Short mmCIF file of C-alpha atoms and ligand atoms in Angstrom, two decimals:
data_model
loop_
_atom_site.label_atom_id
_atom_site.label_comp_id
_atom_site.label_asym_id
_atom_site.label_seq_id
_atom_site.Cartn_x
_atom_site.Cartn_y
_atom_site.Cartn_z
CA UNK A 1 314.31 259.23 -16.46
CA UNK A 2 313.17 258.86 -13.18
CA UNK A 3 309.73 259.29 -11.13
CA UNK A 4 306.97 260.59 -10.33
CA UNK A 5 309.02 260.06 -6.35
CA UNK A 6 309.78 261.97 -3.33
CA UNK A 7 312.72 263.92 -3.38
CA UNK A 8 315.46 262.59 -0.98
CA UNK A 9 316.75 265.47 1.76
CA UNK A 10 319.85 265.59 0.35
CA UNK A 11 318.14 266.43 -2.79
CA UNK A 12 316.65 269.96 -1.39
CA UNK A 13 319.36 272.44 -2.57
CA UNK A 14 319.20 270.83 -6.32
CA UNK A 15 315.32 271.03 -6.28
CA UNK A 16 315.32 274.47 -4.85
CA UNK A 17 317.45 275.89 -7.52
CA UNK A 18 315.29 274.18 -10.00
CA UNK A 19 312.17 276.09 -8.62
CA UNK A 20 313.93 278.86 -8.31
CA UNK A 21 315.77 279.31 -11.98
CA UNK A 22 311.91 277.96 -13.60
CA UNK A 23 309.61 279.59 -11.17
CA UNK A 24 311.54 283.05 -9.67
CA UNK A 25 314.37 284.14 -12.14
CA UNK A 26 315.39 287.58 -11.01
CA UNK A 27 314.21 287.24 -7.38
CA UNK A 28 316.61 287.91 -4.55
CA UNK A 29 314.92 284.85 -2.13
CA UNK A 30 314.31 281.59 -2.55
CA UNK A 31 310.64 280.73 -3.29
CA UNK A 32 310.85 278.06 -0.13
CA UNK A 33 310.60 281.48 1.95
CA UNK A 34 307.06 282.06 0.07
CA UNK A 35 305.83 278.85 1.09
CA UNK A 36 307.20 278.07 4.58
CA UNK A 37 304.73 275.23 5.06
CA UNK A 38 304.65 273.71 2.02
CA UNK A 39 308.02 273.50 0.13
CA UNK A 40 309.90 272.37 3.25
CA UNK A 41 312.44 269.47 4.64
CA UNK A 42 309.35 268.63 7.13
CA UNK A 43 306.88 268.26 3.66
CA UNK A 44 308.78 266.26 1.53
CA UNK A 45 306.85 263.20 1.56
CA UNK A 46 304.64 265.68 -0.35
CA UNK A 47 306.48 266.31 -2.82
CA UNK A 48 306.74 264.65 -6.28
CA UNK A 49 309.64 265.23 -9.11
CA UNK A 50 311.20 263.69 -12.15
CA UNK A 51 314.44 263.21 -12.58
CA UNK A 52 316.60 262.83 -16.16
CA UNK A 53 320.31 262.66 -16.11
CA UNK A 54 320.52 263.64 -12.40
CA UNK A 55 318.50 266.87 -13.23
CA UNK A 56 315.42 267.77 -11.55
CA UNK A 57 313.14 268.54 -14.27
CA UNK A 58 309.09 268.15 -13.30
CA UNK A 59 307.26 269.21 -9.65
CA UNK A 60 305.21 269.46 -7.98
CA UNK A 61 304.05 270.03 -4.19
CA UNK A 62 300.85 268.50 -2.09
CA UNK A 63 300.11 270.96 1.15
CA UNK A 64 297.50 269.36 3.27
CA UNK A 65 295.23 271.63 5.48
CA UNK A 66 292.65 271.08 7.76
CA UNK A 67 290.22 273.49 7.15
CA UNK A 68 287.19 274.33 9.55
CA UNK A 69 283.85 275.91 8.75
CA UNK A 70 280.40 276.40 10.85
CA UNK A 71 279.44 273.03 9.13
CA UNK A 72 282.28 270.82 8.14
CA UNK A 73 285.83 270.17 8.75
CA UNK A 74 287.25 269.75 5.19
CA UNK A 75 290.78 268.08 4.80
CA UNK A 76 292.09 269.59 1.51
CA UNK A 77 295.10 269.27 -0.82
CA UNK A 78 296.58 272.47 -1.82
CA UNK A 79 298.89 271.38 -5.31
CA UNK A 80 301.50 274.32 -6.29
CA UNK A 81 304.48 274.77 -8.25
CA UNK A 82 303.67 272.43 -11.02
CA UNK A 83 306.78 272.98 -13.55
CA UNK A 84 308.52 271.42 -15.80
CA UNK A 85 311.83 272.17 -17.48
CA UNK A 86 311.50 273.24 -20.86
CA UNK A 87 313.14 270.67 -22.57
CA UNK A 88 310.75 268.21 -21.42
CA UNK A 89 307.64 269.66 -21.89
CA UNK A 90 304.36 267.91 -23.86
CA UNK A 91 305.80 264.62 -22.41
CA UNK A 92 303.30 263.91 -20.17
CA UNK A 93 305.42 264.79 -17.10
CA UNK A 94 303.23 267.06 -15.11
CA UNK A 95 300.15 264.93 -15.29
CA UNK A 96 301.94 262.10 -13.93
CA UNK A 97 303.24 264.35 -11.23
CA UNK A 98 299.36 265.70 -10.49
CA UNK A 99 298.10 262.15 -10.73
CA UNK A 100 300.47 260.86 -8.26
CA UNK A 101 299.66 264.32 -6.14
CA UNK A 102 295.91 263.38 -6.30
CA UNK A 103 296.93 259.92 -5.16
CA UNK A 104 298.93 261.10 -2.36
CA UNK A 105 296.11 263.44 -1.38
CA UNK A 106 293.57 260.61 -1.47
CA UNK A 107 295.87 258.67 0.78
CA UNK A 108 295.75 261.34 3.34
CA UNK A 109 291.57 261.17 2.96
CA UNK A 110 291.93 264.82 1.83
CA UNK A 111 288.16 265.62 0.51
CA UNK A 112 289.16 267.85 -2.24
CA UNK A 113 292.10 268.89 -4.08
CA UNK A 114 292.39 272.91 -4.94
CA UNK A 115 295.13 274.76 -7.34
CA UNK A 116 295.53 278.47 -8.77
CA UNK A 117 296.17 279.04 -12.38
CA UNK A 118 295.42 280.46 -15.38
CA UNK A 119 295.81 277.10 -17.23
CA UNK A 120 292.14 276.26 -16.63
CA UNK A 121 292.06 273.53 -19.66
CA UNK A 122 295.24 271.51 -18.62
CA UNK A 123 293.81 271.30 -14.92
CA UNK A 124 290.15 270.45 -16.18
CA UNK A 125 291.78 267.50 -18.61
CA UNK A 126 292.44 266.16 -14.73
CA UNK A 127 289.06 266.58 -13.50
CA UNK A 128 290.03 269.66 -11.62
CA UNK A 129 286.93 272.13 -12.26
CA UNK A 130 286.55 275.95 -11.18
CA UNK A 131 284.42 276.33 -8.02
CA UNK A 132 284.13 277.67 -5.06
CA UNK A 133 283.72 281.95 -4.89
CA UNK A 134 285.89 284.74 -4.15
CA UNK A 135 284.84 288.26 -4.37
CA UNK A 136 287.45 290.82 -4.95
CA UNK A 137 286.80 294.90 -3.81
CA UNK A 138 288.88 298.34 -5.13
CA UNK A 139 289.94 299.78 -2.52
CA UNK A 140 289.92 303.05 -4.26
CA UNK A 141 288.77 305.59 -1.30
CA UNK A 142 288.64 305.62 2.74
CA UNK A 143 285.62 303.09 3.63
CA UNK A 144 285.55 303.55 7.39
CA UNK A 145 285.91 306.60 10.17
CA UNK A 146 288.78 306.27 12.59
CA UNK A 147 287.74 304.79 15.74
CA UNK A 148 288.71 306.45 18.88
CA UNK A 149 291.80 305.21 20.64
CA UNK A 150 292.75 302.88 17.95
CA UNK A 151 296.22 304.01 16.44
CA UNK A 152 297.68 302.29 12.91
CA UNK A 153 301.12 300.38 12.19
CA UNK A 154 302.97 299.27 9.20
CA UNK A 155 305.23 297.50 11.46
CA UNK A 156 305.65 293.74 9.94
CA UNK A 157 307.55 292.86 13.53
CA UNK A 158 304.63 292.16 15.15
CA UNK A 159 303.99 288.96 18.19
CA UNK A 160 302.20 286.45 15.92
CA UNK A 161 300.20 285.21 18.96
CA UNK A 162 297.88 288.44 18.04
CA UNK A 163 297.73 287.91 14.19
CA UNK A 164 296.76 284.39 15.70
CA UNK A 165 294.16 285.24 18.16
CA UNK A 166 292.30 287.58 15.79
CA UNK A 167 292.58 284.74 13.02
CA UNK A 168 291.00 282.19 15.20
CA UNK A 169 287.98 284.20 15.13
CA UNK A 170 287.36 283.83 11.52
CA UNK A 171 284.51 281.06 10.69
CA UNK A 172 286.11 279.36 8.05
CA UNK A 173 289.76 279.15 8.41
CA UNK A 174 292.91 276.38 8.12
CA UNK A 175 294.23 275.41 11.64
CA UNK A 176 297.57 276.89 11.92
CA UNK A 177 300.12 277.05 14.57
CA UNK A 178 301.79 280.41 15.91
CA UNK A 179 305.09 278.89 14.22
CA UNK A 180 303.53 278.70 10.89
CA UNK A 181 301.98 282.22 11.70
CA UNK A 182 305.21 283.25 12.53
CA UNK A 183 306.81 281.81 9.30
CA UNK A 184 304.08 283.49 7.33
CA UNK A 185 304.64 286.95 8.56
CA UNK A 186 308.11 286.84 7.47
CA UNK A 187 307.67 285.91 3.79
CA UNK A 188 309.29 288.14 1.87
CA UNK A 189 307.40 291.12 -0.16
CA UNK A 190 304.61 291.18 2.73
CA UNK A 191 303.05 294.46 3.91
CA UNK A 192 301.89 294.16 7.54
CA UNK A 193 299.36 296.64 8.60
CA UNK A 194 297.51 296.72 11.82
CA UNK A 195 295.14 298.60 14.38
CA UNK A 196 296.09 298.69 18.06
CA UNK A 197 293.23 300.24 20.45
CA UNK A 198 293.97 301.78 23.89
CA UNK A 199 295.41 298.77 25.57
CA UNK A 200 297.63 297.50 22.71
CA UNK A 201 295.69 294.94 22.49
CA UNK A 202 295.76 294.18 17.84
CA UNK A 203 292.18 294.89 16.91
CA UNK A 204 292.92 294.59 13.03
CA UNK A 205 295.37 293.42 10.75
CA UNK A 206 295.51 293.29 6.67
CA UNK A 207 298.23 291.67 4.58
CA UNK A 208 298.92 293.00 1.31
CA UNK A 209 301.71 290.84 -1.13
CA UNK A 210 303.32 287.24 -0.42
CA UNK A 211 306.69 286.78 -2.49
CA UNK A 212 305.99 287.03 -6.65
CA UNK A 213 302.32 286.90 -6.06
CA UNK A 214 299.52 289.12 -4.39
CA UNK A 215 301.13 292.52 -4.64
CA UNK A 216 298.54 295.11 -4.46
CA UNK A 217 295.79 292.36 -3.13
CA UNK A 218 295.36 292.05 0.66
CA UNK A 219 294.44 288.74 0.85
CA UNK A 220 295.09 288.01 4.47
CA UNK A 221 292.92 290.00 6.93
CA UNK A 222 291.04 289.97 10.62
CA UNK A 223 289.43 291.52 13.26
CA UNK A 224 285.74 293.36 13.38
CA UNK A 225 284.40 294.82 10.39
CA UNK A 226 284.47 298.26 11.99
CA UNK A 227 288.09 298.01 12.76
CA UNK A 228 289.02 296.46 9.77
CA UNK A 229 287.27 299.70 7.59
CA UNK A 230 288.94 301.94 9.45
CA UNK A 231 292.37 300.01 8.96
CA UNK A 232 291.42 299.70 5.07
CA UNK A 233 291.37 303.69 4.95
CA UNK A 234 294.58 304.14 6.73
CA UNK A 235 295.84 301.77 4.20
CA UNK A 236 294.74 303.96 1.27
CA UNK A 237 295.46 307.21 2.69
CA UNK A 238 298.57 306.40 3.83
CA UNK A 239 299.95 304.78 0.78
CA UNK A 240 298.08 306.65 -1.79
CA UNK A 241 297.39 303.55 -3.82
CA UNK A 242 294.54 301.74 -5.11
CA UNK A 243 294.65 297.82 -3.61
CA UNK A 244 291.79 295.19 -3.68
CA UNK A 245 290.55 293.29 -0.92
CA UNK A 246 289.77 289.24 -1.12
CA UNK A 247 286.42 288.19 0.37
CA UNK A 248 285.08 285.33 1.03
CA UNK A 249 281.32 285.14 0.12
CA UNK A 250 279.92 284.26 3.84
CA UNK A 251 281.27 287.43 5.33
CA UNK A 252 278.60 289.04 4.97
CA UNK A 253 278.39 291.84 6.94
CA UNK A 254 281.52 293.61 5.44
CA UNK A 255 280.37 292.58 1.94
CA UNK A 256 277.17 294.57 2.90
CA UNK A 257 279.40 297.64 4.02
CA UNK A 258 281.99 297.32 1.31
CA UNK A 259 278.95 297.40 -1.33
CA UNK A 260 277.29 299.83 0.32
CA UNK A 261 279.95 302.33 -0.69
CA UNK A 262 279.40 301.40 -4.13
CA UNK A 263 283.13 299.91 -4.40
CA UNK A 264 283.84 297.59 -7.85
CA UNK A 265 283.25 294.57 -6.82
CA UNK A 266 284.24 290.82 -8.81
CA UNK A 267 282.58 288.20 -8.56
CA UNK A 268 285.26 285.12 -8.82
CA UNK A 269 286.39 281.57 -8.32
CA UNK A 270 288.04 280.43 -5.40
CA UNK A 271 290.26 277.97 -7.62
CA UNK A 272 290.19 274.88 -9.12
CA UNK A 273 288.61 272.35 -7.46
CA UNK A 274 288.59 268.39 -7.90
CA UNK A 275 286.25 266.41 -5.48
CA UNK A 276 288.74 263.04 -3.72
CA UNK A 277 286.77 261.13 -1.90
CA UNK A 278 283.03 261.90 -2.87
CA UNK A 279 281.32 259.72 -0.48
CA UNK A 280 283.25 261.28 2.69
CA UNK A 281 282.70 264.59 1.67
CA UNK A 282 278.62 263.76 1.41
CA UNK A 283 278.84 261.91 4.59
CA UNK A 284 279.70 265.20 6.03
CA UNK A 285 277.11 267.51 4.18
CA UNK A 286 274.95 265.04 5.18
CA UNK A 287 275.20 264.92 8.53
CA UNK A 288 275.51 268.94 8.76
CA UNK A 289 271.68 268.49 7.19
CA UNK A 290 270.62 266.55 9.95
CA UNK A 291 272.09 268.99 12.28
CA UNK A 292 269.79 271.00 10.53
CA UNK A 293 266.63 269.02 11.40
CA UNK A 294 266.90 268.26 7.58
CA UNK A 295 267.63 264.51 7.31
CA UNK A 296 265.75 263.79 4.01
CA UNK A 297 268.70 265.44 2.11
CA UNK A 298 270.16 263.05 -1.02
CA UNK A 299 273.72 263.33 -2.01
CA UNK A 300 274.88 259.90 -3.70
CA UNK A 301 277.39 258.81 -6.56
CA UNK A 302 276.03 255.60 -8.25
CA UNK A 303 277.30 254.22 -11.23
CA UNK A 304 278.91 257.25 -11.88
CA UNK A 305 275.90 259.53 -11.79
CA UNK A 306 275.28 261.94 -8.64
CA UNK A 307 271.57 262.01 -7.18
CA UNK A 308 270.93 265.18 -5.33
CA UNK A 309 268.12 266.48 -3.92
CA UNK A 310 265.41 266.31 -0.90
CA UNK A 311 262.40 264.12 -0.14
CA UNK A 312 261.05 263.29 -3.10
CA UNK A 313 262.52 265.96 -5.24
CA UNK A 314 265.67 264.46 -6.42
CA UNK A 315 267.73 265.24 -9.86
CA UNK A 316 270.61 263.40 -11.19
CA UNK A 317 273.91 264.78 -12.47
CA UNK A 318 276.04 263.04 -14.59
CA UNK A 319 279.38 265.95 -15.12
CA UNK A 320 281.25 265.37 -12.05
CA UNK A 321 282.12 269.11 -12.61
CA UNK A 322 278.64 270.21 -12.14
CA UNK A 323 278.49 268.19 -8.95
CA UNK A 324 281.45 270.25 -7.73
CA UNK A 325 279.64 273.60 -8.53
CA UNK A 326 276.36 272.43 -6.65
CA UNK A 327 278.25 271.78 -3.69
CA UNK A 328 281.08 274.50 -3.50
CA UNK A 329 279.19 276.71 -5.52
CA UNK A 330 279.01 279.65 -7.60
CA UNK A 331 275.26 278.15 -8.05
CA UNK A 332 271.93 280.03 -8.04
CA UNK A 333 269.48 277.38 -6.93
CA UNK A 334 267.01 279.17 -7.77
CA UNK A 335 268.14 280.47 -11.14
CA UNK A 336 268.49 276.31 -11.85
CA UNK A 337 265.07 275.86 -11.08
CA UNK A 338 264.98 272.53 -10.28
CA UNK A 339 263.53 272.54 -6.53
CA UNK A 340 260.74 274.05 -5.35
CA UNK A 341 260.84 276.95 -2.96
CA UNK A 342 260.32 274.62 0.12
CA UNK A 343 263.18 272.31 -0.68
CA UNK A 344 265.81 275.44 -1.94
CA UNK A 345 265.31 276.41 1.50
CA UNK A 346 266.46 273.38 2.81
CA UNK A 347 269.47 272.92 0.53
CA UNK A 348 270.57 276.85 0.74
CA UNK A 349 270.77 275.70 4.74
CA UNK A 350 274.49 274.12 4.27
CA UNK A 351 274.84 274.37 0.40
CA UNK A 352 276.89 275.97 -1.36
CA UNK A 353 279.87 274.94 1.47
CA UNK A 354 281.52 278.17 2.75
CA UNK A 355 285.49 276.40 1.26
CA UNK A 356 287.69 278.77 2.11
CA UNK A 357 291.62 279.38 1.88
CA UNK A 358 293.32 282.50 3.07
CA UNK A 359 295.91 283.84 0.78
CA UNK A 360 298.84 282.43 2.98
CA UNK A 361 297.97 278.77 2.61
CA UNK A 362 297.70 279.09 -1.20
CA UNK A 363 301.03 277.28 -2.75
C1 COA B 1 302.13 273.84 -17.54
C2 COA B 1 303.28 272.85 -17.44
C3 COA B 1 303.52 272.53 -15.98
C4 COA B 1 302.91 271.58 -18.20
O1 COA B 1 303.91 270.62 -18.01
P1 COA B 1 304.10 269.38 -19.01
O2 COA B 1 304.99 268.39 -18.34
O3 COA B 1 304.50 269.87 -20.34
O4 COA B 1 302.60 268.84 -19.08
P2 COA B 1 302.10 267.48 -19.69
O5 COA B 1 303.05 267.07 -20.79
O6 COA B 1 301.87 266.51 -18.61
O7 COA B 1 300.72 267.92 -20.29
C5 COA B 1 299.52 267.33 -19.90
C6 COA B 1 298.44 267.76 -20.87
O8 COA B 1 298.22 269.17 -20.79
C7 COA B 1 298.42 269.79 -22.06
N1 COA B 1 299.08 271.06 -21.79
C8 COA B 1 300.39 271.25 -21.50
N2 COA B 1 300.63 272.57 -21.30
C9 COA B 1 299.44 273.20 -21.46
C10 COA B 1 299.05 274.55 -21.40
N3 COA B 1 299.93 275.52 -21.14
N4 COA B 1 297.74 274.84 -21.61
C11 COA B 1 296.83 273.85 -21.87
N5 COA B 1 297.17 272.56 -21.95
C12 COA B 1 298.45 272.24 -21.77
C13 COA B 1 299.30 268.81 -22.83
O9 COA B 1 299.09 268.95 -24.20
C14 COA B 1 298.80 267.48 -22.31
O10 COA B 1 297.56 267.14 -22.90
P3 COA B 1 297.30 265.66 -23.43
O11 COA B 1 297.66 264.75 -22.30
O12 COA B 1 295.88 265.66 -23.78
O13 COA B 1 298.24 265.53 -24.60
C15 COA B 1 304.59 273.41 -18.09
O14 COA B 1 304.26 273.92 -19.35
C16 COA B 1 305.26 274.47 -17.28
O15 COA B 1 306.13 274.19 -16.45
N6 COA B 1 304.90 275.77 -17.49
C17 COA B 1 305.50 276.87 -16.78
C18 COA B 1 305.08 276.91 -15.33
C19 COA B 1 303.57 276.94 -15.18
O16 COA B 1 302.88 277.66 -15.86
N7 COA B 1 303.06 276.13 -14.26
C20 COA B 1 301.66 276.02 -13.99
C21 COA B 1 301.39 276.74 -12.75
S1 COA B 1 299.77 276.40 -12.19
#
């Protein structure tokens, strides 16, 4: 047996069909097309696998991204594709792998480390905690009027330079390149639709599907939230089918419009979260509070035990998983009652952080 390492290159084909038999039996493409950025020749210092008898047969993948919001940069670790072969389960093989992952990630003075799964007690026996909120809307009926001179495509051969442009606008969002947007608009099982005013200029676009995953959930999306309505009810008249639409919690405005139409609405997790490098993340928050004009703001770790708070109003935490869930959220200060009203306000200035990951950098 040998590992946790880094796969050598000539090592790709044998690891791919590993993924591939464990992770997409029955699919006609390789699940390296899914994640274009992440399970790559150019990312395999990221990635960590066992070995036994010349047989790949434990992974996993690190995808670092840079993520921007009105407040803080975040560097974060995206893990994925965490298998193991069968025959070697209950060994002890994947946390080594995620250990080693949460190393590299630390090395790379990522902030936090995120995952998606449904194995929410193996991830939280490695500190990894859910946090962070995603809201989910049924699309189940036309939610906006067609807007003159704006005309609809489900064309997915589209210039990515305008999926680009429209995605720059977003406040919170990874930096990514128009090759990566390119790459992304070619994975396979992806529905492209878009709105196109007068002067073909793309006003709107919404991704439904990415590979094995996200079919029926557009989870990639842009452009104002008039134009983006209107493109959500071509969408559903058009195809005839119900599909739900992943928000993140600071976009307000069409999370006002959405619930004004009385849509179902869930109230979820971004993922699972574990916090890297505690002090650099506070260092941040802390200087977005004094951006703020609120420079009284406490956010330490000492001897294991977070102090949080403003002023004189400080409280200490002692589950690191709490911590997580004060600062990514979903928290009701107010619900915790711990603050009075003057200092909530100050806190609910930068806290709970807007993290967010659109659907294509999830691996
Ligand atoms: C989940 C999976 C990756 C675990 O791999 P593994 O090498 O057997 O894991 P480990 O042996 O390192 O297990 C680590 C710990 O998690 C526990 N664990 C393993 N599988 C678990 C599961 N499905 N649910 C909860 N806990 C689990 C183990 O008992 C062990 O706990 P311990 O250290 O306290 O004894 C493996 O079962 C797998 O490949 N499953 C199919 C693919 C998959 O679901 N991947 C996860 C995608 S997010």
């Amino acid at each position: 047996m040998e590992g946790p390492r880094p796969p050598a290159e000539a090592e790709w084909p044998q690891l791919l069909e590993f993924l591939n038999k464990n992770l997409r039996s029955g699919k006609s493409w390789s699940i390296n097309s899914e994640y274009p950025t992440a399970l790559t020749l150019q990312n395999l210092h990221n990635i960590r696998i066992f070995k036994n008898n010349d047989n790949v047969i434990s992974h996993a993948v690190v995808k670092p991204l840079v993520v921007k919001s009105p407040h803080v940069i975040f560097k974060v670790a995206a893990i994925g594709s965490v298998v193991t072969d069968e025959a070697h389960r209950d060994q002890g093989l994947s946390r080594q792998i995620i250990t080693e992952c949460v190393q590299l990630a630390e090395q790379q003075n990522c902030d936090v480390a995120i995952l998606w799964t449904n194995l929410f007690d193996f991830y939280r026996k490695m500190n990894f905690e859910l946090a962070g909120s995603e809201l989910s809307f049924i699309i189940d009926k036309p939610v906006g009027e067609a807007q003159p001179g704006v005309r609809f495509s489900t064309d997915a051969k589209i210039a990515p330079e305008a999926v680009l442009r429209l995605y720059s606008q977003h406040s919170v969002a990874s930096a990514r390149t128009l090759e990566e947007t390119r790459k992304f608009l070619s994975i396979p099982e992806t529905k492209v639709f878009t709105a196109w005013d007068a002067n073909n200029q793309l006003v709107a676009y919404a991704i439904e599907g990415k590979g094995a995953d996200l079919s029926g959930y557009i989870h990639e999306w842009g452009g104002s939230v008039t134009h983006l309505l209107s493109l959500l009810s071509y969408i559903y008249k058009t195809t005839q089918q119900t599909k739900t639409l992943i928000v993140p919690r600071h976009s307000s405005n069409l999370i006002q419009k959405l619930q004004a139409q009385k849509l179902v609405m869930n109230d979820g997790f971004l993922g699972m979260i574990r916090i890297l490098q505690f002090d650099q993340l506070s260092a941040k928050i802390k200087r977005a509070f004094r951006s703020e004009a609120c420079p009284d703001v406490v956010l330490e770790k000492r001897n294991g035990v977070y102090w949080f708070g403003a002023g004189s109003e400080i409280v200490t935490v002692s589950a690191e998983a709490d911590m997580t869930r004060l600062i990514f959220g979903p928290v009701d200060y107010k619900a915790l009652d711990m603050f009075s009203p003057a200092t909530l306000a100050k806190l609910e200035k930068v806290l709970p952080l807007p993290l967010w990951i659109w659907g294509w950098d999830s691996v």
